[in-house]
Coordinates of C-alpha atoms in Angstrom, one line a residue:
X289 CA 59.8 13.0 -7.6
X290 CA 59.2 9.9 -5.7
X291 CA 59.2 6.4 -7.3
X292 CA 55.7 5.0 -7.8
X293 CA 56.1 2.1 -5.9
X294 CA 52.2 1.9 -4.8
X295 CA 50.7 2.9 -8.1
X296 CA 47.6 1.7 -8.7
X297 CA 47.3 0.1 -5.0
X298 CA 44.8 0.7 -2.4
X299 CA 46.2 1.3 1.6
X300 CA 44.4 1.8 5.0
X301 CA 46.3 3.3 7.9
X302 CA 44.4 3.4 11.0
X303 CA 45.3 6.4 13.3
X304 CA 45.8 7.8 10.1
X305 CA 45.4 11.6 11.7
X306 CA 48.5 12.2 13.3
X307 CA 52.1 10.8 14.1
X308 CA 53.5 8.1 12.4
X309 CA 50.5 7.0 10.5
X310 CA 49.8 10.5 9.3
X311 CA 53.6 10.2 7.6
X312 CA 52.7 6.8 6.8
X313 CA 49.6 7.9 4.8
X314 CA 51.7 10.6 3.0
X315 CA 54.3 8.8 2.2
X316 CA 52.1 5.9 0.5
X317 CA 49.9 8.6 -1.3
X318 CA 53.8 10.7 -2.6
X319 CA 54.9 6.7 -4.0
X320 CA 52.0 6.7 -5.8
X321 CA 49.0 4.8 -4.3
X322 CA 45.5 5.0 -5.9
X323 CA 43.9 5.6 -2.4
X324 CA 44.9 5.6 1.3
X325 CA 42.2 5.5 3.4
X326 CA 43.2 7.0 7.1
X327 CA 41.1 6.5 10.4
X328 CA 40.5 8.3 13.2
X329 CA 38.0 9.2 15.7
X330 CA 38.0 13.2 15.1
X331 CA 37.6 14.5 12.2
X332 CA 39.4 17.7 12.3
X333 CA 43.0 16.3 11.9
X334 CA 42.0 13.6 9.2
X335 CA 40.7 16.5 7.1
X336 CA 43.9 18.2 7.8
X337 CA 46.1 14.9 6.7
X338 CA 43.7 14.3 3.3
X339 CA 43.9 18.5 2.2
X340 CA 47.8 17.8 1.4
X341 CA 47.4 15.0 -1.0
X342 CA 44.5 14.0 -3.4
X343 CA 44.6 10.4 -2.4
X344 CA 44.2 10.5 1.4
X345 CA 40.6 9.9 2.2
X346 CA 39.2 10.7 5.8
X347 CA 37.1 7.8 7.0
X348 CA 35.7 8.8 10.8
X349 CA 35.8 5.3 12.7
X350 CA 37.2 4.0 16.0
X351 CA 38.7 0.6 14.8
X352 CA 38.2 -1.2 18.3
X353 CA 34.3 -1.2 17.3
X354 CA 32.3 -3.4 14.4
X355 CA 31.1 -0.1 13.3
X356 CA 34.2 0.9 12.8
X357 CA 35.9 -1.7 11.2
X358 CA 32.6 -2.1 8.9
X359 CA 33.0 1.5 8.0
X360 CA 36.7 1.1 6.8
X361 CA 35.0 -2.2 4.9
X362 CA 32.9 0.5 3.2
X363 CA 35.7 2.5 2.1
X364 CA 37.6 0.4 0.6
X365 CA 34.2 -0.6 -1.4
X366 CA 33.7 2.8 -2.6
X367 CA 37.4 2.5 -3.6
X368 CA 36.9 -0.5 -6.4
X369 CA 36.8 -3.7 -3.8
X370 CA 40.5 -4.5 -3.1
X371 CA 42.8 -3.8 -0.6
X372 CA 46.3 -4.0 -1.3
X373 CA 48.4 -2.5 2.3
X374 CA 46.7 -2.3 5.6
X375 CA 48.8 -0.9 8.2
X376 CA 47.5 -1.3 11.7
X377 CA 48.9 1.8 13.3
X378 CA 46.4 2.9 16.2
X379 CA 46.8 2.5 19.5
X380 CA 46.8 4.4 22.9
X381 CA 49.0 4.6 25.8
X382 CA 48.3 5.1 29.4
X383 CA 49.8 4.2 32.6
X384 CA 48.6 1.5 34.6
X385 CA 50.1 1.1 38.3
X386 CA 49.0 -2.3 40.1
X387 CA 48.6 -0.1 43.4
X388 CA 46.0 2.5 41.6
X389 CA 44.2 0.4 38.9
X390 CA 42.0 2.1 36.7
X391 CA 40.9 -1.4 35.2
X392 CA 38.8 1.2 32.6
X393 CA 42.0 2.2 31.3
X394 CA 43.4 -1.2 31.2
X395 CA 40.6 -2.4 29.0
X396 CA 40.4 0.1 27.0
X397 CA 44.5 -0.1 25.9
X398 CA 43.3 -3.3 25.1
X399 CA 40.3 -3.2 23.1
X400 CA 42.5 -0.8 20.7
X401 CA 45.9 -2.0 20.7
X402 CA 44.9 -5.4 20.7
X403 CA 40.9 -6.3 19.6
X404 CA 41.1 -3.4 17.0
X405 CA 43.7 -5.4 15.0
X406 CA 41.8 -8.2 14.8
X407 CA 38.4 -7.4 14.5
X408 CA 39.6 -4.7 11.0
X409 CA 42.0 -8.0 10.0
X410 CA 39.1 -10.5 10.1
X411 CA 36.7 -7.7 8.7
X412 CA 38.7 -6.9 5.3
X413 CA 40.6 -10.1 4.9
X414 CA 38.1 -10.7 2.3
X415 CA 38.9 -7.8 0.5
X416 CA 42.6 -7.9 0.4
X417 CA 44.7 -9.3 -2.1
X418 CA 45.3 -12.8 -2.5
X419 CA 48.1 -13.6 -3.5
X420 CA 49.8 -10.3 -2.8
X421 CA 48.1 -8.5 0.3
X422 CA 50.9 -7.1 2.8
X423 CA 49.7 -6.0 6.7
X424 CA 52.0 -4.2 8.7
X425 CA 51.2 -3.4 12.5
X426 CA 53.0 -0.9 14.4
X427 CA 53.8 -2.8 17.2
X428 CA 56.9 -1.2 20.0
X429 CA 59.6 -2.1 21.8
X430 CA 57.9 -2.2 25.1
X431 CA 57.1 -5.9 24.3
X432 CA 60.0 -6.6 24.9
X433 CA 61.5 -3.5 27.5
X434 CA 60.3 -4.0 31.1
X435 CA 58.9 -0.7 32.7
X436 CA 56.8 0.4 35.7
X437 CA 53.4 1.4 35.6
X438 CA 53.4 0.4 32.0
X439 CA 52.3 -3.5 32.1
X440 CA 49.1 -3.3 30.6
X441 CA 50.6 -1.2 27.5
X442 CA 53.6 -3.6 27.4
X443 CA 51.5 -6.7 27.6
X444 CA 49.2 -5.2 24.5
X445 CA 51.9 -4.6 22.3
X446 CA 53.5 -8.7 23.4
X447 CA 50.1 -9.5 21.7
X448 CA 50.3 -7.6 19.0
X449 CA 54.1 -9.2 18.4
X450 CA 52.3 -12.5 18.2
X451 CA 49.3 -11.8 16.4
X452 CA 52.3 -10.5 13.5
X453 CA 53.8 -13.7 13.9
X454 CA 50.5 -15.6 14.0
X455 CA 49.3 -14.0 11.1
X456 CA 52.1 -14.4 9.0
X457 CA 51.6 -18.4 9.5
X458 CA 48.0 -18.3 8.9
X459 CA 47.8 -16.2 5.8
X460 CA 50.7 -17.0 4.1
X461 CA 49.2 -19.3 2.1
X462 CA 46.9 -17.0 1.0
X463 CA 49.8 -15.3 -0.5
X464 CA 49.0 -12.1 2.3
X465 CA 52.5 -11.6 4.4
X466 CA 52.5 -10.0 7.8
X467 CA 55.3 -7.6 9.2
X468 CA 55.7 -5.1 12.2
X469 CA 57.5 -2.3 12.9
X470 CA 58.6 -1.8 16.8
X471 CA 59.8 1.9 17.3
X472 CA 61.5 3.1 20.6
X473 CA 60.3 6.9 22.1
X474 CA 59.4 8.5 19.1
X475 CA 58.0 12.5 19.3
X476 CA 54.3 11.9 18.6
X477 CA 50.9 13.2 20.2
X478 CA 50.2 9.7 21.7
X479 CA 52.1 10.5 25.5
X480 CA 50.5 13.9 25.8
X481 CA 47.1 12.6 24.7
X482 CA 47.4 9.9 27.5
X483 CA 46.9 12.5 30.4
X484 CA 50.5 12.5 31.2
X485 CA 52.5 15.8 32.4
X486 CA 54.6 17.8 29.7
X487 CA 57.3 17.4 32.9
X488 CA 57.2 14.1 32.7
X489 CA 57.0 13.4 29.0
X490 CA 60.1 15.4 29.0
X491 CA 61.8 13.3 31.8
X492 CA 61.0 10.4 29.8
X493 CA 62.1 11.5 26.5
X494 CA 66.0 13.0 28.1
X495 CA 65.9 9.4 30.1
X496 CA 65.3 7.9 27.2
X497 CA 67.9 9.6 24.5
X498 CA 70.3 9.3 27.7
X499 CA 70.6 5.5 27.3
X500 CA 69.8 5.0 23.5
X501 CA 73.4 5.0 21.8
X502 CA 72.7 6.9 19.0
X503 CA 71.8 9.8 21.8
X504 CA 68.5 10.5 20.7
X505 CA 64.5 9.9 20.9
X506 CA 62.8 8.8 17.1
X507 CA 61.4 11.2 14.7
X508 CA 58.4 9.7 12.9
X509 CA 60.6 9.9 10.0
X510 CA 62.3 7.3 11.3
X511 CA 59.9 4.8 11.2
X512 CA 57.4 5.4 8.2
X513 CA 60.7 3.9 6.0
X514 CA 60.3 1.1 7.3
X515 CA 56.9 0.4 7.3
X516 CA 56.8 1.4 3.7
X517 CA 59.8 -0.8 3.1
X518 CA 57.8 -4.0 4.4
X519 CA 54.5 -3.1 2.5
X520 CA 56.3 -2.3 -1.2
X521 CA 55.6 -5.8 -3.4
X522 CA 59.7 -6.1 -3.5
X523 CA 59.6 -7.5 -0.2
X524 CA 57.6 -10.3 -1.3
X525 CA 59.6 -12.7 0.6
X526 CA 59.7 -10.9 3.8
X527 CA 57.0 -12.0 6.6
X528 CA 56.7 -12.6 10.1
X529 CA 58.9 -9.9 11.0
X530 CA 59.0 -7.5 13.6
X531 CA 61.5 -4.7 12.3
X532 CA 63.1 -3.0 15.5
X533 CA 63.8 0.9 15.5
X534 CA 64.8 2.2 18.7
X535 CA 68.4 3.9 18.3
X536 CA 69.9 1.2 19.7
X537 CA 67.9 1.3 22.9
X538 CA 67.3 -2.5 23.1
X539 CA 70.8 -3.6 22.5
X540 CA 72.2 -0.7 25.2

């Protein structure tokens, strides 16, 4: 059995329906959290995430809208008032080539990756902790890797790098710290729900373990550790860090 590191603590994960935040949310409901509230805009796979564990509640909400962000709010009302963890884990990915702009798709990568964060930050800072509150966004390491057709995503996630750092500034007075997580390639839904080929997702993942020294693309158990690691109350000196896991792909 699992240590209960979260007992009696209160988490959101947004994108809590599949990929990383969906081992996220179980693996802060198995160390022992009162509630984790997981987001999503379809319902079907949040219901599926919250029938394996008691604590997972499904909250239908798109996070890049007020409504949204002032039905998580709700949640965490019904839920006694106080949020401990909030881990900002949506986002979307999409190509973007300057000579065939879709400036649709460019806002849109945006107005989640980017706006979502804030607008659920600034909606529930009231409600979390203080002193104690941890946020960890999951941020990536195209921030900081250079790629074709992949500006608009990259230049999101620089962004989101800063609003980590920013954050961590700002509210650490408030006794609320502020971490990231950056993964490399990792085998979630989020490339083939981006309208891209199952040829070319599969260029890009052999391309990608290619280069990467440890020889291999992530597994979302590679990264929910981490983000659990940054969130637990033992890392109460840890903040404005942006945690790289990539197999080495940075540093090859």
């Amino acid at each position: 059995m699992s240590e209960k590191t979260f007992a009696e603590q209160h988490v959101v994960v947004t994108g809590g329906g599949t990929g990383i935040g969906r081992a996220a949310a179980l693996a802060f409901a198995e160390q022992g959290a009162a509630s984790v509230t997981i987001t999503g805009r379809r319902s079907a796979p949040l219901d599926e995430v919250a029938a394996l564990h008691p604590a997972v509640i499904p909250v239908v909400a798109d996070v890049a809208t007020e409504e949204g962000a002032e039905a998580v709010a709700a949640a965490v009302h019904a839920q006694g008032g106080t949020l401990d963890v909030l881990v900002h884990n949506a986002g979307i990915f999409g190509t973007t080539p300057l000579d065939d702009l879709d400036p649709a798709a460019v806002r849109r990568q945006f107005e989640v990756n980017v706006f979502g964060p804030i607008l659920l930050t600034a909606k529930v800072l009231p409600l979390l902790r203080s002193p104690g509150g941890s946020i960890v966004v999951v941020s990536s390491i195209s921030a900081r890797l250079a790629a074709p057709k992949q500006s608009a995503y990259s230049a999101s996630k620089a962004a989101v790098d800063s609003l980590i750092r920013s954050w961590a500034v700002e509210l650490g007075p408030k006794g609320i710290r502020v971490n990231g997580v950056a993964p490399g390639n990792v085998r979630t839904p989020i490339l083939a729900t981006s309208g891209i080929s199952p040829a070319e997702i599969a260029d890009w993942r052999s391309g990608y373990a290619d280069t990467a020294p440890t020889g291999r693309i992530g597994e979302v158990t590679d990264i929910t550790p981490w983000i659990t690691r940054l969130a637990e109350p033992t890392s109460s000196w840890v903040t404005g860090e942006i945690i790289t896991v990539d197999g080495g792909r940075l540093a090859a």
